[in-house]
CSV table of C-alpha atoms in Angstrom, one decimal:
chain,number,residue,atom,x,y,z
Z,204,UNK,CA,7.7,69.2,46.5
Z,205,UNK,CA,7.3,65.6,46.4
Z,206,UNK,CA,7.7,63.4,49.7
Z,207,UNK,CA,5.8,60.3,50.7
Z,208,UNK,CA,5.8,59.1,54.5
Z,209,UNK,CA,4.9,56.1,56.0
Z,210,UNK,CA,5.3,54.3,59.8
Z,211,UNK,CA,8.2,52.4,60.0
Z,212,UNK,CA,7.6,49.4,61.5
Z,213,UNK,CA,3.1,47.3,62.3
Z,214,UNK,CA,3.3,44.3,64.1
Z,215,UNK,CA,0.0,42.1,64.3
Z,216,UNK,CA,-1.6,38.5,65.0
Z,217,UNK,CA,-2.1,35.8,62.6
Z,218,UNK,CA,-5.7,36.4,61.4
Z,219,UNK,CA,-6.5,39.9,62.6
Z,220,UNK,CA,-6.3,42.7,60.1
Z,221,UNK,CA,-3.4,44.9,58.9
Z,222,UNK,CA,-3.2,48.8,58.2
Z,223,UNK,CA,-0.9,50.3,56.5
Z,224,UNK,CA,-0.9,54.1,56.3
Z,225,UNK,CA,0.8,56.7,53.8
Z,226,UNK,CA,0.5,60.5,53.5
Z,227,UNK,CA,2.0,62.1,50.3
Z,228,UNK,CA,2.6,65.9,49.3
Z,229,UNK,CA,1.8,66.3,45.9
Z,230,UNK,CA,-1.9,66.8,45.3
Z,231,UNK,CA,-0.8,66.6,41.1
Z,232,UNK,CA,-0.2,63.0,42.0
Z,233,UNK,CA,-2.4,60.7,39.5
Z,234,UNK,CA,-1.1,57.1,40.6
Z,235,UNK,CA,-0.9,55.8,43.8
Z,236,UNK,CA,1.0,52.4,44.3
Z,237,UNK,CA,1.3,49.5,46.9
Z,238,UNK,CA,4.5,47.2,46.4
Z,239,UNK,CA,5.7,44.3,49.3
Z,240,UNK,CA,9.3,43.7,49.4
Z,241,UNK,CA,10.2,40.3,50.9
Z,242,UNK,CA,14.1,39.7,52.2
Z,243,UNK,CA,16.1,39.5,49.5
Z,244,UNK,CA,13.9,40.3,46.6
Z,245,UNK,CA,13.0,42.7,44.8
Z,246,UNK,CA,9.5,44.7,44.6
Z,247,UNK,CA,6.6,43.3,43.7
Z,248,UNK,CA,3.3,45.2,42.6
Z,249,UNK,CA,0.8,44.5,45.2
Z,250,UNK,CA,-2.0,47.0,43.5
Z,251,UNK,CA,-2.6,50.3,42.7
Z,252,UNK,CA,-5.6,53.0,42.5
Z,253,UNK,CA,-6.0,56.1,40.3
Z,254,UNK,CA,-6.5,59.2,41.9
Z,255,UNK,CA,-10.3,59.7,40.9
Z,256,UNK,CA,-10.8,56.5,42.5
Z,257,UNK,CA,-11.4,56.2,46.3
Z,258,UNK,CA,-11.7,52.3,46.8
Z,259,UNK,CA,-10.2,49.2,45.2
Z,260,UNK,CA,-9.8,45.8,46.3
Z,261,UNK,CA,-8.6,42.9,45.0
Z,262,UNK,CA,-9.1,39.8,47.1
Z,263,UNK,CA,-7.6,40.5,50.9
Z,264,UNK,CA,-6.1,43.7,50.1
Z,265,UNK,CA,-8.4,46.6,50.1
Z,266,UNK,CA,-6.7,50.5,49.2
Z,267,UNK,CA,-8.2,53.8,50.4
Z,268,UNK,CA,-7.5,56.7,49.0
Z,269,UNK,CA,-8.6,60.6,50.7
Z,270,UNK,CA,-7.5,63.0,48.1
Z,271,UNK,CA,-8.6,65.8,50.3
Z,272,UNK,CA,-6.1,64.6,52.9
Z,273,UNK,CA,-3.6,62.6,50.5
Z,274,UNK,CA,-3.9,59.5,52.7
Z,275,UNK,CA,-3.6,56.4,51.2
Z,276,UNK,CA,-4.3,53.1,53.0
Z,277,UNK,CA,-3.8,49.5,52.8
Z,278,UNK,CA,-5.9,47.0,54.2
Z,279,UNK,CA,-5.0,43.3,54.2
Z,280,UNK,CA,-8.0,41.2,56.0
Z,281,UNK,CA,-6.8,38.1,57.6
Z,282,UNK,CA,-3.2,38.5,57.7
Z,283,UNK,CA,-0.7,35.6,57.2
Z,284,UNK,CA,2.8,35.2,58.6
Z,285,UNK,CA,3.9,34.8,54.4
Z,286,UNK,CA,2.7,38.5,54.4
Z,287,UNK,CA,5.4,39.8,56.8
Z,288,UNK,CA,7.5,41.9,55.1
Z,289,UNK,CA,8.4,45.4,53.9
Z,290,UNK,CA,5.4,47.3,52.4
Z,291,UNK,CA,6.1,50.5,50.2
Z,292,UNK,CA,3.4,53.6,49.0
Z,293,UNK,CA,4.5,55.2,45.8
Z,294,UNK,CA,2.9,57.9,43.6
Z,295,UNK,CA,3.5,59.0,40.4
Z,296,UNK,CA,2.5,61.8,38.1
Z,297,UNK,CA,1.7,59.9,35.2
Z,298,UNK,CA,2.3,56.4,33.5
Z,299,UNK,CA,5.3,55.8,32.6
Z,300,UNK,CA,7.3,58.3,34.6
Z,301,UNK,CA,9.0,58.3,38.0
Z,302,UNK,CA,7.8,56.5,41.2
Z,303,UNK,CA,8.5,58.9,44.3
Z,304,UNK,CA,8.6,55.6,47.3
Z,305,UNK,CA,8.2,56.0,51.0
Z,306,UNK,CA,10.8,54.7,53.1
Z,307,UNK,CA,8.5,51.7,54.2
Z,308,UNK,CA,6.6,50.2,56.6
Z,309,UNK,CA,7.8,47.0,57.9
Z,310,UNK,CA,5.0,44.6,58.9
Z,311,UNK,CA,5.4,41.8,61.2
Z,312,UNK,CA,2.6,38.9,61.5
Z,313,UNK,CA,3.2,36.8,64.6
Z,314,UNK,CA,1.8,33.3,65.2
I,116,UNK,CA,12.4,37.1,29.4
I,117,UNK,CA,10.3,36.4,31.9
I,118,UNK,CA,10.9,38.7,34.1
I,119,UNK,CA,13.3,41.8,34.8
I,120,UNK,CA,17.1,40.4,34.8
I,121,UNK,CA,20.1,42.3,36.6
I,122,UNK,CA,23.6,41.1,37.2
I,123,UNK,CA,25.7,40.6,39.1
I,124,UNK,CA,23.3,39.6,41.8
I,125,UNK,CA,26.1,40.5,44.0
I,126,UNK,CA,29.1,43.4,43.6
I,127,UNK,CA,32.0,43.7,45.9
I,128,UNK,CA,34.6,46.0,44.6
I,129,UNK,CA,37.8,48.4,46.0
I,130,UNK,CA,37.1,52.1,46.5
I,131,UNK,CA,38.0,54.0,43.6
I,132,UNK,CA,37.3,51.2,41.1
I,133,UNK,CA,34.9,51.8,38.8
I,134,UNK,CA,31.6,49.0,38.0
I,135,UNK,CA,29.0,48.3,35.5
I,136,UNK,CA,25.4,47.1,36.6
I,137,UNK,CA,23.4,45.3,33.9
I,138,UNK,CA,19.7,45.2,33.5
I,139,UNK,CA,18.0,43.1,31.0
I,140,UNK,CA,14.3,44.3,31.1
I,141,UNK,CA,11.3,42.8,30.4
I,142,UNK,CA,10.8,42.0,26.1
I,143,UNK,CA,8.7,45.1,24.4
I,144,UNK,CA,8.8,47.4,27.6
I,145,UNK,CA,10.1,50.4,26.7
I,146,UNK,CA,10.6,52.3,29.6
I,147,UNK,CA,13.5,51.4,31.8
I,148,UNK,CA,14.0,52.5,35.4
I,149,UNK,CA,17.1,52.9,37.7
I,150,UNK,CA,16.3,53.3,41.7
I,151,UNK,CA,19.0,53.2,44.7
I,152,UNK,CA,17.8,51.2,47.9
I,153,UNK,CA,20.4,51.8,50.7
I,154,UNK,CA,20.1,49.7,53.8
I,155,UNK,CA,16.8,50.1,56.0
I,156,UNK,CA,15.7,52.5,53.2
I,157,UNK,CA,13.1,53.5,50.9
I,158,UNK,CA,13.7,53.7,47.0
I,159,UNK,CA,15.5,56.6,45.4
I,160,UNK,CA,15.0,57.3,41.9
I,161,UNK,CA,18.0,57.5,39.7
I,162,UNK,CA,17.2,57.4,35.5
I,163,UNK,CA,14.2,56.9,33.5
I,164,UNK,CA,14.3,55.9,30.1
I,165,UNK,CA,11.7,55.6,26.9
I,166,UNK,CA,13.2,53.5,24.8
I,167,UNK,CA,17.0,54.4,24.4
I,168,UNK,CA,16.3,58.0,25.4
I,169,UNK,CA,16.5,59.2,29.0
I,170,UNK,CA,14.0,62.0,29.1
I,171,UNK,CA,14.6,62.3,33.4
I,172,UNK,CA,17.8,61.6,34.8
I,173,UNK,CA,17.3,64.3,37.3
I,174,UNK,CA,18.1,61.6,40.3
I,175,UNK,CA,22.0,60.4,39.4
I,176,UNK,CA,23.7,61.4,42.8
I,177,UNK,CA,27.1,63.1,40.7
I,178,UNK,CA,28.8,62.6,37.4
I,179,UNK,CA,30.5,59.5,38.5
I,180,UNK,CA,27.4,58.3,37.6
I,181,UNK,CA,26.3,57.1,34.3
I,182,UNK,CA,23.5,54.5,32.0
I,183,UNK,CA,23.1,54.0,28.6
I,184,UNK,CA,20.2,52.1,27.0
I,185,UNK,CA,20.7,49.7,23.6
I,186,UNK,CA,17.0,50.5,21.8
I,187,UNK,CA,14.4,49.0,23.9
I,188,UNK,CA,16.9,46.4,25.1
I,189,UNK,CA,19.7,46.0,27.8
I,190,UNK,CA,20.9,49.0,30.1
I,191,UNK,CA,24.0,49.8,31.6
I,192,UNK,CA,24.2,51.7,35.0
I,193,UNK,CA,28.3,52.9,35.5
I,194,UNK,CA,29.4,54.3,39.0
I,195,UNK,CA,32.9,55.3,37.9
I,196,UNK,CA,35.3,55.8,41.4
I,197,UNK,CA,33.5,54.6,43.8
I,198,UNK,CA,32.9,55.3,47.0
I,199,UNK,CA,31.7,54.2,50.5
I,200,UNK,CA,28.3,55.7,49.9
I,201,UNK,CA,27.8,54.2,46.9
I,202,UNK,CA,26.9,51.1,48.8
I,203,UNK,CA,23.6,49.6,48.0
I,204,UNK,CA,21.3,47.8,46.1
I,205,UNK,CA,20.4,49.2,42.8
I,206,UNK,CA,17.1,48.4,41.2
I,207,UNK,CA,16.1,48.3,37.5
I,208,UNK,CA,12.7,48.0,37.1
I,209,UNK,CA,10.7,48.2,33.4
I,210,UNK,CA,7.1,48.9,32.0
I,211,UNK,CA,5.1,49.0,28.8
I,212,UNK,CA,4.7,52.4,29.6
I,213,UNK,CA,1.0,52.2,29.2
I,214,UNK,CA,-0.5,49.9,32.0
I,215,UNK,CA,-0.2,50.9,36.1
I,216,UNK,CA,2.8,49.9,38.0
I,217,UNK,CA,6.4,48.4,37.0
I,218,UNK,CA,8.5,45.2,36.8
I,219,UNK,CA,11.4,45.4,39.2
I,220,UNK,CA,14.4,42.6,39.0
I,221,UNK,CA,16.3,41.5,42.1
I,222,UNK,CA,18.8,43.9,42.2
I,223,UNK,CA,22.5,44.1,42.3
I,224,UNK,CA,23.7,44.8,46.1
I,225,UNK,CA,26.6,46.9,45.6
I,226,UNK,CA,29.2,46.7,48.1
I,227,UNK,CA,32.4,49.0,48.6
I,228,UNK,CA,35.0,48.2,50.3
């Protein structure tokens, strides 16, 4: 079946590095995704990695993907207290169909 | 537009009554998705649509609820009696259908009293 977890809740300092971690079920998956929700807002596409890819990044944000162990990471390098918010992994078969979301990992940066 | 529309930004309605959510997607995306955020939770997908055909709508909770899609244009999301759970904010999001990722709107926060 399809399920997608993720930590609830990171708290870090202004400046030091975040992790966010997700584990997903289905090895068919072909699209992994990294969307920030801020209060109030919707989702916004942060970035997103195929699954014959291992590494992207894209200015502070770096993704890791282990197929072997379905883990996907996010890495944002010098974090800032605009970046406190809710962080969600989602995966997807193929383009254009369905997202299957975690339930979130809220992150908070402190001064 | 610009960006993915949805109103009303805010629903508050009796139990029972029935409501219409509205999502105005993106110009020349033709896939159109419906998701179901309840409080301190993650995403659940409702409806997918290509165009006005709605190849997966394998995640509508019961028959109360309903969507419809004008071409590649507006959708409708119906909840038709409803009901405490039904509480939440529902997401539209759209895409091309050929690039990664999707446009989501703001939402409509749903609330039944």
């Amino acid at each position: 079946g399809e399920d997608v977890e993720q930590s609830l809740f990171l708290s870090v300092r202004e400046g030091d590095s975040s992790v966010i971690n997700c584990t997903y079920t289905d090895s068919s998956s072909t699209y992994l995704y990294w969307y920030k929700q801020e209060p109030g807002a919707g989702l916004q596409l942060l970035t997103y990695i195929f699954s014959n890819m291992d590494m992207k990044q894209d200015q502070r944000l770096t993704v890791l993907l282990n197929k072997k162990d379905k883990h996907l990471s996010l890495r944002i390098a010098d974090t800032q207290t605009g970046d406190s918010a809710i962080y969600f992994c989602a995966e997807s078969m193929n383009q254009g169909g369905k997202l299957i979301f975690g339930q979130g990992t809220e992150l908070s940066v402190k001064p | 537009g610009a960006g993915v529309s949805q109103s009303p930004s805010n629903k508050v309605t009796e139990k029972g009554k029935d409501v219409e959510l509205r999502c105005d997607p993106i110009s020349g995306h033709t896939a159109l998705y419906w998701y179901r955020q309840r409080l301190g939770q993650g995403l659940e997908f409702l409806i997918y649509f290509q165009g006005n055909s709605a190849p997966d709508k394998s995640g509508l909770p019961s028959d109360r609820f309903s969507a419809e899609r004008t071409g590649e244009s507006v959708s409708t999301l119906t909840i038709q009696r409803t009901q405490q759970e039904d509480s939440a904010v529902y997401l539209c999001a759209s895409s091309v259908g050929t690039g990664g990722g999707y446009t989501f709107g703001s939402g409509t926060r749903l609330t039944v009293v």
